mmCIF file of C-alpha atoms and ligand atoms in Angstrom:
data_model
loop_
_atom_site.group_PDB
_atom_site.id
_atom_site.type_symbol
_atom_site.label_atom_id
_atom_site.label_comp_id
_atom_site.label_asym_id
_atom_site.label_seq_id
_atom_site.Cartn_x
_atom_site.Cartn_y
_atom_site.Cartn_z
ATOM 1 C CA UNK H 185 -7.329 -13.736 -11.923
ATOM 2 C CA UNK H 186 -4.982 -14.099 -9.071
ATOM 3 C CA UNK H 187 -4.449 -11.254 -6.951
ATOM 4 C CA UNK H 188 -2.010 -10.901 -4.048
ATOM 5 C CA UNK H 189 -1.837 -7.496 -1.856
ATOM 6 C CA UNK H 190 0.565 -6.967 0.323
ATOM 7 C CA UNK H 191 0.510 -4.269 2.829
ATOM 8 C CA UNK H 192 1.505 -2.491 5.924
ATOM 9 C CA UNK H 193 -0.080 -0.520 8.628
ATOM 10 C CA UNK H 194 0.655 0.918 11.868
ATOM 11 C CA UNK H 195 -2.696 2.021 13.034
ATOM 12 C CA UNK H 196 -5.147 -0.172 10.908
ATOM 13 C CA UNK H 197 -6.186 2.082 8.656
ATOM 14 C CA UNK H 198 -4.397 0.923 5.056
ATOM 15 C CA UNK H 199 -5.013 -3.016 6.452
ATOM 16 C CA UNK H 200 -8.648 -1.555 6.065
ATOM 17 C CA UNK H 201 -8.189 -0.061 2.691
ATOM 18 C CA UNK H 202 -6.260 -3.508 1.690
ATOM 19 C CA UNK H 203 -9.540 -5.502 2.739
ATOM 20 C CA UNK H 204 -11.547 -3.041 0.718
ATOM 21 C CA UNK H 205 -9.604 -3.270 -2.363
ATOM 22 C CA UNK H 206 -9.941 -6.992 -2.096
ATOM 23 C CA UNK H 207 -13.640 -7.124 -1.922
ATOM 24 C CA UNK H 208 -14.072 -5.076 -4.776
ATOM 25 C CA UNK H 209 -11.746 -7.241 -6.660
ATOM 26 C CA UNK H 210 -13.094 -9.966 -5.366
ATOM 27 C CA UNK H 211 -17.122 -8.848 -6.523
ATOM 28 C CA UNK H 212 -15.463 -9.197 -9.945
ATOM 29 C CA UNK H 213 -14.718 -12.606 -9.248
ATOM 30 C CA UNK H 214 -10.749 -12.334 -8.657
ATOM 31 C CA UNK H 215 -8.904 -14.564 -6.290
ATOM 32 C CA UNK H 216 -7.177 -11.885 -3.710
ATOM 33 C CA UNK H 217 -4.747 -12.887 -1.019
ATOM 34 C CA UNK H 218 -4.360 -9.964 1.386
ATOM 35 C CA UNK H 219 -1.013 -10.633 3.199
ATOM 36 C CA UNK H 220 1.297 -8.759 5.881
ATOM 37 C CA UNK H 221 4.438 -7.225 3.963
ATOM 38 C CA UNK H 222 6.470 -8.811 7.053
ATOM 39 C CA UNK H 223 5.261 -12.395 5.288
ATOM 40 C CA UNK H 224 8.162 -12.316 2.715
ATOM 41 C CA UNK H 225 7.575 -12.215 -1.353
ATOM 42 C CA UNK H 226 5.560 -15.546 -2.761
ATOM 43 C CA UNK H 227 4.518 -14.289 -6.499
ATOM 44 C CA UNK H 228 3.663 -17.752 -7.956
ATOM 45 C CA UNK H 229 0.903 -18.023 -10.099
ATOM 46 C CA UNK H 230 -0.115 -14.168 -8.923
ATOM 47 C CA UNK H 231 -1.320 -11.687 -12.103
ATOM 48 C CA UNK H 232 -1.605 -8.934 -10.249
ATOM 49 C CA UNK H 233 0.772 -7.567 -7.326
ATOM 50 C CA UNK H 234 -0.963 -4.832 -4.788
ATOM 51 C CA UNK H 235 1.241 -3.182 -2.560
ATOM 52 C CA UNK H 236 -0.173 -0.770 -0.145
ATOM 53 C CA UNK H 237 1.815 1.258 2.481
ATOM 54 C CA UNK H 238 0.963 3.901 5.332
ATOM 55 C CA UNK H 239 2.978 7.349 3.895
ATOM 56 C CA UNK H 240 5.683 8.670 6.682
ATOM 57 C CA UNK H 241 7.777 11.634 6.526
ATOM 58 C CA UNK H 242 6.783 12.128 3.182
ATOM 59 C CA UNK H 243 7.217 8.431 1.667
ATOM 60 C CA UNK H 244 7.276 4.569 2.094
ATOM 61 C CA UNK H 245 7.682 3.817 5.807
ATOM 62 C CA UNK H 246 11.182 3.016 7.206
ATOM 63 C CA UNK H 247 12.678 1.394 10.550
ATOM 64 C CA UNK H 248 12.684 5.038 11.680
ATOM 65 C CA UNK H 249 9.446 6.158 10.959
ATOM 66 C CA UNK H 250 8.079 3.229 12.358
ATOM 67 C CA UNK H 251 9.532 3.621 15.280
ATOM 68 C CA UNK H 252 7.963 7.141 15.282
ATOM 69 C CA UNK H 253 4.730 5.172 15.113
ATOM 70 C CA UNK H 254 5.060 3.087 17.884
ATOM 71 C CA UNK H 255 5.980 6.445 19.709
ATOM 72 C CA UNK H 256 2.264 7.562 18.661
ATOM 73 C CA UNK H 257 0.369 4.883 19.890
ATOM 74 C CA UNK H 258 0.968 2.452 16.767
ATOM 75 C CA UNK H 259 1.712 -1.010 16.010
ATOM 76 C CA UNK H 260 4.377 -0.656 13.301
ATOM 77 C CA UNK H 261 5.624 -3.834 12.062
ATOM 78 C CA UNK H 262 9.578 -5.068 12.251
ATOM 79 C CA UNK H 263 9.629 -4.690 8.341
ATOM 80 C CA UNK H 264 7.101 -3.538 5.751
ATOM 81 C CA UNK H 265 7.061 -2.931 2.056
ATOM 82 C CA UNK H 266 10.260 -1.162 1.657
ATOM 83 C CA UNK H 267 11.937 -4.735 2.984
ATOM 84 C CA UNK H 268 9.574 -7.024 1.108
ATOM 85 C CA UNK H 269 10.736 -4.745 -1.853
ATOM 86 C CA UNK H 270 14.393 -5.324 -1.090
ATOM 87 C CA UNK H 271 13.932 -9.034 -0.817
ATOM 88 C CA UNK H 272 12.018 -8.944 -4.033
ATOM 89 C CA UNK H 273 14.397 -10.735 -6.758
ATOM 90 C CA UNK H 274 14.322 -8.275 -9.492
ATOM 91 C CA UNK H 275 10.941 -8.269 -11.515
ATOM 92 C CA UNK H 276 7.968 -9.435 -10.118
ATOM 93 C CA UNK H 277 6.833 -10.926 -13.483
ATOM 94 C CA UNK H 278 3.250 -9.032 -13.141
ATOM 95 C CA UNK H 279 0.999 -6.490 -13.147
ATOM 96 C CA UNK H 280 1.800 -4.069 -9.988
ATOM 97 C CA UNK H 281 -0.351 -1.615 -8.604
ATOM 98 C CA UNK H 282 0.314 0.646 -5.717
ATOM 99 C CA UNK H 283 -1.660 2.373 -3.022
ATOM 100 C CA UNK H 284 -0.960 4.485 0.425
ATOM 101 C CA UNK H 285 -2.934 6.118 2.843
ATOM 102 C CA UNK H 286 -2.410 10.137 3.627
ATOM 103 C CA UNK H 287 -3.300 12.690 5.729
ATOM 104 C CA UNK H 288 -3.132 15.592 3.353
ATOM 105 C CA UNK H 289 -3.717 15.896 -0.312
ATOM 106 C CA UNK H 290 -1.485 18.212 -1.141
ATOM 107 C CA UNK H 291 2.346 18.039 -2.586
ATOM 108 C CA UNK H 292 3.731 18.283 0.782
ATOM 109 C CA UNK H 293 1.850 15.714 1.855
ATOM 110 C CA UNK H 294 3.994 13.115 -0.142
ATOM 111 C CA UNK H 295 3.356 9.176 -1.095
ATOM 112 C CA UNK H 296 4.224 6.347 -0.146
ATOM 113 C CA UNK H 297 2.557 4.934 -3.307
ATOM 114 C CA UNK H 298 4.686 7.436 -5.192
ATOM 115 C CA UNK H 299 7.603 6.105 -3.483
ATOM 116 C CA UNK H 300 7.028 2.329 -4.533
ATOM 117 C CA UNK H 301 6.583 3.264 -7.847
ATOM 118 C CA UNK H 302 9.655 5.284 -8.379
ATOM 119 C CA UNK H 303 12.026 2.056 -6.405
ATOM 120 C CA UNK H 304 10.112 0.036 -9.067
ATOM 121 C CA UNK H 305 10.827 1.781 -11.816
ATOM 122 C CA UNK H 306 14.910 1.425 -10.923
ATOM 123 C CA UNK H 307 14.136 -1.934 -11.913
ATOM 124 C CA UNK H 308 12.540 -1.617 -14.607
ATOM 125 C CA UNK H 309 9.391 -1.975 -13.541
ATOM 126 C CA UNK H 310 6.026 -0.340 -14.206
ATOM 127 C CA UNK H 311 3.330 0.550 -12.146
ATOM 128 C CA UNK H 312 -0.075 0.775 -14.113
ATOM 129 C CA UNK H 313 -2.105 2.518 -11.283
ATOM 130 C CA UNK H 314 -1.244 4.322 -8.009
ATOM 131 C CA UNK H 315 -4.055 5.621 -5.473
ATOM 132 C CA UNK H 316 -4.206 7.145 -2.085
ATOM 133 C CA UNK H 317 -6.634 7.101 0.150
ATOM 134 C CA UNK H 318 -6.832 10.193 3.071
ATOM 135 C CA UNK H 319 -7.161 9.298 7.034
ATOM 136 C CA UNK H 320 -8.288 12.501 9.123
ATOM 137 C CA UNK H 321 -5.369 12.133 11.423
ATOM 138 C CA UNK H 322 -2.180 10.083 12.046
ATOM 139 C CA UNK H 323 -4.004 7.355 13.769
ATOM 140 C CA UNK H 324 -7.437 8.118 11.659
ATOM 141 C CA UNK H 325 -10.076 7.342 11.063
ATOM 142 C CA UNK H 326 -10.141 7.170 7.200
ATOM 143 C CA UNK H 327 -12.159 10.483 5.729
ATOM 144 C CA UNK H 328 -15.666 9.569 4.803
ATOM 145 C CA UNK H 329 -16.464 7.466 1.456
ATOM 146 C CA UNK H 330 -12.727 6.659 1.185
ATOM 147 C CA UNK H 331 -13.338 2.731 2.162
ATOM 148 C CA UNK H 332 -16.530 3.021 -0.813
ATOM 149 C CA UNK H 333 -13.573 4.190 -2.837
ATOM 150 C CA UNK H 334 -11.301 1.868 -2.458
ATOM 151 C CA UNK H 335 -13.495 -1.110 -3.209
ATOM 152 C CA UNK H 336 -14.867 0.451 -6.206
ATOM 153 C CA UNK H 337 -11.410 1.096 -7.351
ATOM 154 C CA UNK H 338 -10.647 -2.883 -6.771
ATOM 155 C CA UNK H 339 -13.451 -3.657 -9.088
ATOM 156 C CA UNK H 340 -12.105 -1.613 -11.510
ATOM 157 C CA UNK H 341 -9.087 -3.076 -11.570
ATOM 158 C CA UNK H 342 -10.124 -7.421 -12.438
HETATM 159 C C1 LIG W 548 6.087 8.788 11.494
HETATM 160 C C2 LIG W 548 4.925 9.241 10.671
HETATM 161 C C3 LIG W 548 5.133 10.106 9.603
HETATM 162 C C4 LIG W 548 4.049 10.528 8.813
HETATM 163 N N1 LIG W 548 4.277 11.322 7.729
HETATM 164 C C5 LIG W 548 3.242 11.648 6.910
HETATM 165 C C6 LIG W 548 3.462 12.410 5.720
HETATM 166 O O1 LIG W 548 4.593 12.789 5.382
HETATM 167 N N2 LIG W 548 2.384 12.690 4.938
HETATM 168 C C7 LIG W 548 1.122 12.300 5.257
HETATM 169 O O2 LIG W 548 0.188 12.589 4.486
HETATM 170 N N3 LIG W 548 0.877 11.570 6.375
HETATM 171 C C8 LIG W 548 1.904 11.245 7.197
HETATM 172 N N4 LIG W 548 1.688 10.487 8.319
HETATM 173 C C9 LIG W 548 0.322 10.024 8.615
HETATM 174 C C10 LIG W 548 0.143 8.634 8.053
HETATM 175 O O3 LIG W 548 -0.027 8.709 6.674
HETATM 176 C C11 LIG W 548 -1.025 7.942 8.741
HETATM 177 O O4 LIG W 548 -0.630 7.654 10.055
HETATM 178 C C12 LIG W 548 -1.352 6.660 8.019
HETATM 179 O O5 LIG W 548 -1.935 6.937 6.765
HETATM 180 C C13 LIG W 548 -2.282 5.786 8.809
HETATM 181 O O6 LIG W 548 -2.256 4.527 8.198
HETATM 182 P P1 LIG W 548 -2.110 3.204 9.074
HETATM 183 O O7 LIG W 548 -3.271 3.234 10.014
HETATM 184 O O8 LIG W 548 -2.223 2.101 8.090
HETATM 185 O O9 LIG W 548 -0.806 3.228 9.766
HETATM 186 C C14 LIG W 548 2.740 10.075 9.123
HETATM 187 C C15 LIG W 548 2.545 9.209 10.212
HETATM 188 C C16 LIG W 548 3.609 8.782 10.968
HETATM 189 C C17 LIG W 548 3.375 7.831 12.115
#
């Protein structure tokens, strides 16, 4: 199975989950690209589409919000999922899965996961899983057993 995650982070901590999610796919004997949303859609040949984002102001990160980041000591990319979304011609033709890292669990809290999902589903697109994984601050670390989490969650989904 081919597997290609793309992702986004501003202070390392969902690149982290990303890697984790690939070794746990990747135990199950998957072939996982882990690429930089900035790096522009390539879908050939992939089965299954990860797409991972930081959440900010309640959602998938924008030029705004990542310009926040930077303000906080972070190293936001020019363009992240939202973009590689937008350049994203109609359906990806695969499975898609979706993922985001949070500081809170609670509603307020929001998702960016839950965010790629629902600019999916104006497509007509499904997402068959969504996670998120909790950081202890803005910049982090992620909480304890979350990176354990993550790869077991990759397994479970070759
Ligand atoms: C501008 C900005 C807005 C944020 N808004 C939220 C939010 O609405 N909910 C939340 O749980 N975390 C929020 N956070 C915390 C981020 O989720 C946290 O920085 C991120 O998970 C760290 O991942 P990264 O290291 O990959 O950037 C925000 C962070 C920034 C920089």
């Amino acid at each position: 199975m081919n597997v290609l995650v793309i992702t986004e982070s501003c202070f390392g901590n969902t690149a982290r989950v990303a890697e984790a999610i690939a070794t746990g796919l990747r135990s199950r004997n998957a072939t996982v690209t882990v690429a930089a949303a900035s790096s522009g859609p390539a879908l050939d040949g992939v089965h299954l589409l990860i797409l991972g984002a930081p959440t900010h102001n309640m959602g998938i990160p924008s030029p705004a919000s990542r310009r926040q980041a930077r303000e906080k000591g972070g190293q936001a990319p020019a363009t992240g999922v939202a973009e590689w979304l937008e350049a994203l011609p109609g359906d990806p033709g695969c499975r898609v899965v979706a993922f985001d890292t949070v500081t809170g669990t609670g509603f307020f809290s929001g998702s960016a996961a839950k965010s790629i999902e629902k600019r999916l589903r104006r497509r007509s697109v499904s997402v068959i899983a969504r996670k998120s994984f909790l950081v202890t601050s803005t910049q982090g670390p992620l909480a304890d057993g979350e990176l354990d989490r993550a790869e077991q969650w990759g397994a479970s989904l070759a």
